[in-house]
CSV table of C-alpha atoms in Angstrom, one decimal:
chain,number,residue,atom,x,y,z
A,1,MET,CA,105.4,118.6,99.5
A,2,SER,CA,102.5,121.0,98.8
A,3,PHE,CA,98.7,120.2,98.3
A,4,GLU,CA,96.5,122.2,96.0
A,5,SER,CA,93.2,121.4,94.2
A,6,THR,CA,93.3,118.3,91.9
A,7,GLU,CA,91.4,117.5,88.8
A,8,LYS,CA,88.7,115.8,91.0
A,9,TYR,CA,88.8,117.9,94.1
A,10,ILE,CA,88.3,121.7,94.3
A,11,ALA,CA,89.9,122.9,97.4
A,12,SER,CA,89.6,126.4,98.8
A,13,SER,CA,92.9,128.3,99.4
A,14,GLU,CA,91.9,128.2,103.0
A,15,LEU,CA,91.7,124.3,103.1
A,16,SER,CA,95.0,123.9,101.1
A,17,ALA,CA,96.8,126.2,103.4
A,18,ALA,CA,95.5,124.1,106.4
A,19,VAL,CA,96.7,120.8,104.8
A,20,ASN,CA,100.2,122.3,104.1
A,21,ALA,CA,100.3,123.9,107.5
A,22,ALA,CA,99.5,120.5,109.3
A,23,VAL,CA,102.4,118.8,107.2
A,24,ALA,CA,104.8,121.5,108.1
A,25,LEU,CA,104.0,121.3,111.8
A,26,GLU,CA,103.9,117.6,111.8
A,27,ARG,CA,100.6,117.5,113.5
A,28,PRO,CA,97.3,115.8,112.8
A,29,LEU,CA,94.9,117.7,110.7
A,30,LEU,CA,91.4,117.8,112.1
A,31,ILE,CA,88.8,118.4,109.7
A,32,LYS,CA,85.2,119.4,110.5
A,33,GLY,CA,82.4,120.4,108.4
A,34,GLU,CA,78.7,119.3,107.3
A,35,PRO,CA,78.4,115.6,106.2
A,36,GLY,CA,79.0,115.4,102.2
A,37,THR,CA,81.5,118.3,102.1
A,38,GLY,CA,84.4,116.0,101.2
A,39,LYS,CA,86.1,115.4,104.4
A,40,THR,CA,86.9,111.8,103.7
A,41,LEU,CA,87.7,112.6,100.1
A,42,LEU,CA,90.2,115.1,101.0
A,43,ALA,CA,92.6,112.5,102.3
A,44,GLU,CA,92.3,110.3,99.3
A,45,GLU,CA,93.2,113.4,97.2
A,46,VAL,CA,95.9,114.4,99.3
A,47,ALA,CA,97.6,111.0,99.0
A,48,LYS,CA,97.1,111.0,95.2
A,49,SER,CA,98.5,114.6,94.7
A,50,LEU,CA,101.5,113.8,96.9
A,51,GLY,CA,102.1,110.4,95.4
A,52,LEU,CA,101.7,108.6,98.8
A,53,GLU,CA,99.9,105.4,100.0
A,54,LEU,CA,96.5,105.9,101.9
A,55,ILE,CA,95.7,104.1,104.8
A,56,GLN,CA,92.1,104.3,106.0
A,57,TRP,CA,90.7,103.6,109.4
A,58,HIS,CA,87.0,104.1,109.5
A,59,VAL,CA,85.9,104.5,113.1
A,60,LYS,CA,82.5,103.0,114.3
A,61,SER,CA,80.7,103.3,117.6
A,62,THR,CA,82.4,100.1,119.0
A,63,THR,CA,86.0,100.9,117.8
A,64,LYS,CA,88.5,101.1,120.5
A,65,ALA,CA,91.8,103.0,120.2
A,66,GLN,CA,93.8,99.8,120.8
A,67,GLN,CA,92.5,98.3,117.5
A,68,GLY,CA,94.3,101.1,115.7
A,69,LEU,CA,97.6,99.9,117.2
A,70,TYR,CA,97.3,96.1,117.4
A,71,GLU,CA,95.0,93.3,118.6
A,72,TYR,CA,96.1,90.2,120.3
A,73,ASP,CA,94.1,87.2,119.6
A,74,ALA,CA,94.3,85.1,122.8
A,75,VAL,CA,91.2,83.3,121.9
A,76,THR,CA,92.7,81.7,118.7
A,77,ARG,CA,96.1,81.0,120.3
A,78,LEU,CA,94.4,79.1,123.1
A,79,ARG,CA,92.5,77.1,120.5
A,80,ASP,CA,95.5,76.4,118.5
A,81,SER,CA,97.5,75.3,121.5
A,82,GLN,CA,94.7,72.7,122.4
A,83,LEU,CA,94.9,71.5,118.7
A,84,GLY,CA,98.6,71.2,118.6
A,85,VAL,CA,99.0,73.7,115.9
A,86,GLU,CA,102.6,74.6,114.8
A,87,GLY,CA,103.8,78.1,115.9
A,88,VAL,CA,101.5,78.5,118.8
A,89,ASP,CA,104.7,79.3,120.9
A,90,ASP,CA,105.4,82.4,119.0
A,91,VAL,CA,103.1,85.2,120.2
A,92,ARG,CA,103.6,87.3,117.0
A,93,ASN,CA,101.6,84.8,115.0
A,94,TYR,CA,98.5,86.1,117.0
A,95,ILE,CA,98.9,89.7,116.8
A,96,ARG,CA,97.2,91.7,114.1
A,97,LYS,CA,98.6,95.0,113.2
A,98,GLY,CA,96.2,98.0,113.2
A,99,LYS,CA,96.1,100.8,110.8
A,100,ILE,CA,98.4,103.0,112.9
A,101,TRP,CA,101.0,100.3,113.2
A,102,GLN,CA,100.7,99.8,109.3
A,103,ALA,CA,101.4,103.7,108.9
A,104,PHE,CA,104.3,103.5,111.3
A,105,ALA,CA,106.0,100.4,109.8
A,106,SER,CA,105.6,101.7,106.2
A,107,GLU,CA,108.8,102.1,104.4
A,108,LYS,CA,107.6,105.0,102.8
A,109,ARG,CA,105.7,108.1,104.1
A,110,THR,CA,102.0,107.4,104.2
A,111,VAL,CA,98.8,109.4,104.5
A,112,LEU,CA,96.6,108.1,107.6
A,113,LEU,CA,92.9,108.7,107.6
A,114,ILE,CA,91.2,108.4,110.8
A,115,ASP,CA,87.7,108.8,109.7
A,116,GLU,CA,84.8,110.2,111.8
A,117,VAL,CA,86.7,110.1,115.2
A,118,ASP,CA,83.5,111.4,117.0
A,119,LYS,CA,81.7,108.2,116.4
A,120,ALA,CA,83.6,106.4,119.2
A,121,ASP,CA,83.3,106.8,122.8
A,122,ILE,CA,84.6,110.2,124.3
A,123,GLU,CA,87.8,108.3,125.6
A,124,PHE,CA,89.0,107.2,122.2
A,125,PRO,CA,90.8,110.3,121.1
A,126,ASN,CA,92.6,110.8,124.5
A,127,ASP,CA,93.6,107.0,124.3
A,128,LEU,CA,95.6,108.1,121.1
A,129,LEU,CA,97.2,111.2,122.6
A,130,VAL,CA,100.7,109.7,123.3
A,131,GLU,CA,100.8,107.5,120.3
A,132,LEU,CA,100.1,110.2,117.7
A,133,ASP,CA,102.2,112.7,119.5
A,134,ARG,CA,105.3,110.5,120.0
A,135,MET,CA,104.9,108.6,116.9
A,136,GLU,CA,105.6,105.3,119.0
A,137,PHE,CA,103.8,102.7,121.0
A,138,HIS,CA,104.7,99.7,123.1
A,139,VAL,CA,103.5,96.2,122.3
A,140,TYR,CA,103.2,94.5,125.7
A,141,GLU,CA,102.9,90.9,124.5
A,142,THR,CA,106.2,91.0,122.7
A,143,GLY,CA,108.0,93.7,124.7
A,144,GLU,CA,109.1,95.7,121.6
A,145,THR,CA,108.3,99.5,120.9
A,146,ILE,CA,107.1,100.4,117.5
A,147,LYS,CA,108.4,103.6,116.1
A,148,ALA,CA,107.3,105.4,113.0
A,149,ILE,CA,110.0,104.9,110.1
A,150,HIS,CA,108.4,108.1,108.7
A,151,ARG,CA,105.9,110.3,110.3
A,152,PRO,CA,102.7,109.9,108.4
A,153,ILE,CA,100.4,112.6,107.3
A,154,ILE,CA,97.4,112.3,109.6
A,155,ILE,CA,93.9,113.5,108.5
A,156,ILE,CA,91.2,113.2,111.2
A,157,THR,CA,87.6,113.9,110.2
A,158,SER,CA,84.7,114.7,112.5
A,159,ASN,CA,81.0,115.3,112.1
A,160,ASN,CA,80.5,117.2,115.2
A,161,GLU,CA,78.5,114.6,116.7
A,162,LYS,CA,80.1,114.8,120.1
A,163,GLU,CA,82.7,117.3,121.6
A,164,LEU,CA,86.4,116.3,121.3
A,165,PRO,CA,88.7,116.5,124.4
A,166,ASP,CA,90.6,119.6,124.8
A,167,ALA,CA,93.9,117.6,125.1
A,168,PHE,CA,93.3,116.2,121.6
A,169,LEU,CA,92.3,119.3,120.0
A,170,ARG,CA,95.5,121.0,121.3
A,171,ARG,CA,97.6,118.5,119.5
A,172,CYS,CA,95.8,119.1,116.3
A,173,PHE,CA,95.7,121.6,113.2
A,174,PHE,CA,92.1,122.5,113.1
A,175,HIS,CA,90.0,123.5,109.8
A,176,TYR,CA,86.2,123.7,109.3
A,177,ILE,CA,85.3,123.2,105.8
A,178,ASN,CA,82.7,125.8,105.2
A,179,PHE,CA,79.9,124.9,102.6
A,180,PRO,CA,80.9,126.0,99.2
A,181,ASP,CA,79.3,129.1,97.6
A,182,ALA,CA,77.6,129.1,94.4
A,183,GLN,CA,80.8,129.7,92.1
A,184,THR,CA,82.7,127.0,94.0
A,185,LEU,CA,79.8,124.6,93.8
A,186,LYS,CA,79.5,125.4,90.1
A,187,SER,CA,83.4,124.5,89.7
A,188,ILE,CA,82.8,121.2,91.7
A,189,VAL,CA,79.9,120.2,89.4
A,190,ASP,CA,82.0,120.8,86.4
A,191,VAL,CA,84.8,118.5,87.7
A,192,HIS,CA,82.3,115.7,87.9
A,193,TYR,CA,80.1,116.6,84.8
A,194,PRO,CA,82.2,118.7,82.3
A,195,HIS,CA,79.7,118.1,79.4
A,196,ALA,CA,76.5,118.8,81.3
A,197,GLN,CA,74.2,121.6,79.7
A,198,GLY,CA,75.0,125.0,81.2
A,199,MET,CA,71.3,125.8,81.7
A,200,LEU,CA,70.5,122.7,83.5
A,201,VAL,CA,73.4,123.1,85.9
A,202,LYS,CA,72.5,126.8,86.6
A,203,ARG,CA,68.9,125.8,87.2
A,204,ALA,CA,69.8,122.8,89.4
A,205,LEU,CA,72.1,125.0,91.5
A,206,GLU,CA,69.3,127.5,91.9
A,207,ILE,CA,66.9,124.9,93.1
A,208,PHE,CA,69.5,123.3,95.3
A,209,PHE,CA,70.2,126.5,97.2
A,210,ASP,CA,66.6,127.3,97.4
A,211,ILE,CA,65.9,124.1,99.3
A,212,ARG,CA,69.1,124.6,101.4
A,213,ASN,CA,67.7,128.1,102.4
A,214,VAL,CA,64.2,126.8,103.6
A,215,PRO,CA,64.1,127.4,107.4
A,216,GLY,CA,63.6,124.3,109.5
A,217,LEU,CA,65.1,121.6,107.4
A,218,LYS,CA,66.2,118.7,109.6
A,219,LYS,CA,69.2,117.8,107.2
A,220,ARG,CA,70.0,120.3,104.4
A,221,PRO,CA,71.3,118.7,101.3
A,222,SER,CA,75.1,118.4,100.9
A,223,THR,CA,77.5,118.6,98.0
A,224,SER,CA,77.6,114.8,97.6
A,225,GLU,CA,73.7,114.8,97.3
A,226,LEU,CA,73.8,117.6,94.7
A,227,ILE,CA,76.2,115.5,92.6
A,228,ASP,CA,73.9,112.5,92.9
A,229,TRP,CA,70.9,114.6,92.0
A,230,LEU,CA,72.7,116.0,88.8
A,231,LYS,CA,73.7,112.5,87.9
A,232,LEU,CA,69.9,111.4,87.8
A,233,LEU,CA,68.8,114.7,85.9
A,234,ILE,CA,71.5,114.0,83.4
A,235,SER,CA,70.8,110.1,83.0
A,236,ASP,CA,67.0,110.9,82.6
A,237,GLU,CA,68.0,113.7,80.0
A,238,LEU,CA,65.9,116.2,81.7
A,239,SER,CA,66.3,119.9,80.4
A,240,ALA,CA,66.5,123.1,82.5
A,241,GLU,CA,62.8,123.8,81.4
A,242,GLU,CA,61.5,120.6,82.7
A,243,ILE,CA,62.8,121.3,86.2
A,244,LYS,CA,62.2,125.1,86.1
A,245,THR,CA,59.0,124.9,88.1
A,246,GLY,CA,60.7,122.4,90.3
A,247,THR,CA,61.3,124.7,93.3
A,248,PHE,CA,59.7,124.4,96.6
A,249,SER,CA,57.4,127.5,95.9
A,250,SER,CA,55.4,125.4,93.4
A,251,ALA,CA,56.2,121.7,93.5
A,252,LEU,CA,58.9,119.4,94.7
A,253,PRO,CA,61.8,119.2,92.5
A,254,PRO,CA,62.1,116.1,90.2
A,255,LEU,CA,64.0,113.0,91.6
A,256,PHE,CA,63.9,114.9,95.0
A,257,GLY,CA,64.8,111.7,97.0
A,258,ALA,CA,68.4,112.4,96.1
A,259,LEU,CA,68.4,115.6,98.0
A,260,LEU,CA,65.9,115.1,100.9
A,261,LYS,CA,66.6,112.2,103.1
A,262,ASN,CA,63.8,112.2,105.8
A,263,GLU,CA,60.1,112.4,105.7
A,264,GLN,CA,59.9,115.6,107.9
A,265,ASP,CA,61.8,117.7,105.2
A,266,VAL,CA,59.6,116.3,102.4
A,267,GLN,CA,56.5,117.1,104.4
A,268,LEU,CA,57.9,120.5,105.1
A,269,LEU,CA,58.3,121.4,101.4
A,270,GLU,CA,55.2,119.8,100.6
A,271,ARG,CA,53.3,122.2,102.8
A,272,LEU,CA,55.2,125.2,101.5
A,273,ALA,CA,54.4,124.1,98.0
A,274,PHE,CA,50.7,123.8,99.1
A,275,MET,CA,50.6,127.2,100.7
A,276,SER,CA,52.4,128.9,97.6
A,277,ARG,CA,49.8,127.4,95.1
A,278,ARG,CA,46.8,128.4,97.4
A,279,GLU,CA,48.2,132.0,97.5
A,280,SER,CA,48.5,132.1,93.8
């Protein structure tokens, strides 16, 4: 089983090697990078490329590690016992399988995505160390041990919102997705919009990198935002000439709301544009 770029996902040779190394080592692949660089999409494309089912666990700030294993609904069981509901004596009827349990119990190998692991509290990764290392966990309510039928390919993403514990990092294969260069970004755009005008794409990429290189931006536009912006430019049938003067040196680019996501960055570019016009 080997992963490479797909029709819809351009993976660098380093990223492909990282995926294949994690599979060979049977370790979770920890992916970091700027938001919008395709970390979550990577898991989807790995699953499609290898012909495997994808199980996604999107972590939130309130998510607990136990939820990935299972949850015991004692409240519902108590209510059902008071109402005389049939089957209340079997505790298994009140255990909800988590995403890790689903991956472990699958008859075929799966890809398990643990998305944005750094959103949860600092103990979240540590609470999964044993389970992800041994590929098994204990269900206290039933006394059974759940063991993985097939070791899933585990992809864990992080936006670097907080530091991850050393013990957790030690058990992962790590890869940081660097922001793509102009040529790679052009290839990514071609995948999404193969029939777009060449000059329009060329000019849009120039403006995009001009904006990303502005010092002091709070949030630099990402790959996904470039794709959204190009979609708007194409749908509005704008030409390369119509956006030619749309750099920060003279004016904000058309439909800039797809690229800039906070008022501080908009104001920064507006000030730069004003200063540029005054000097001219």
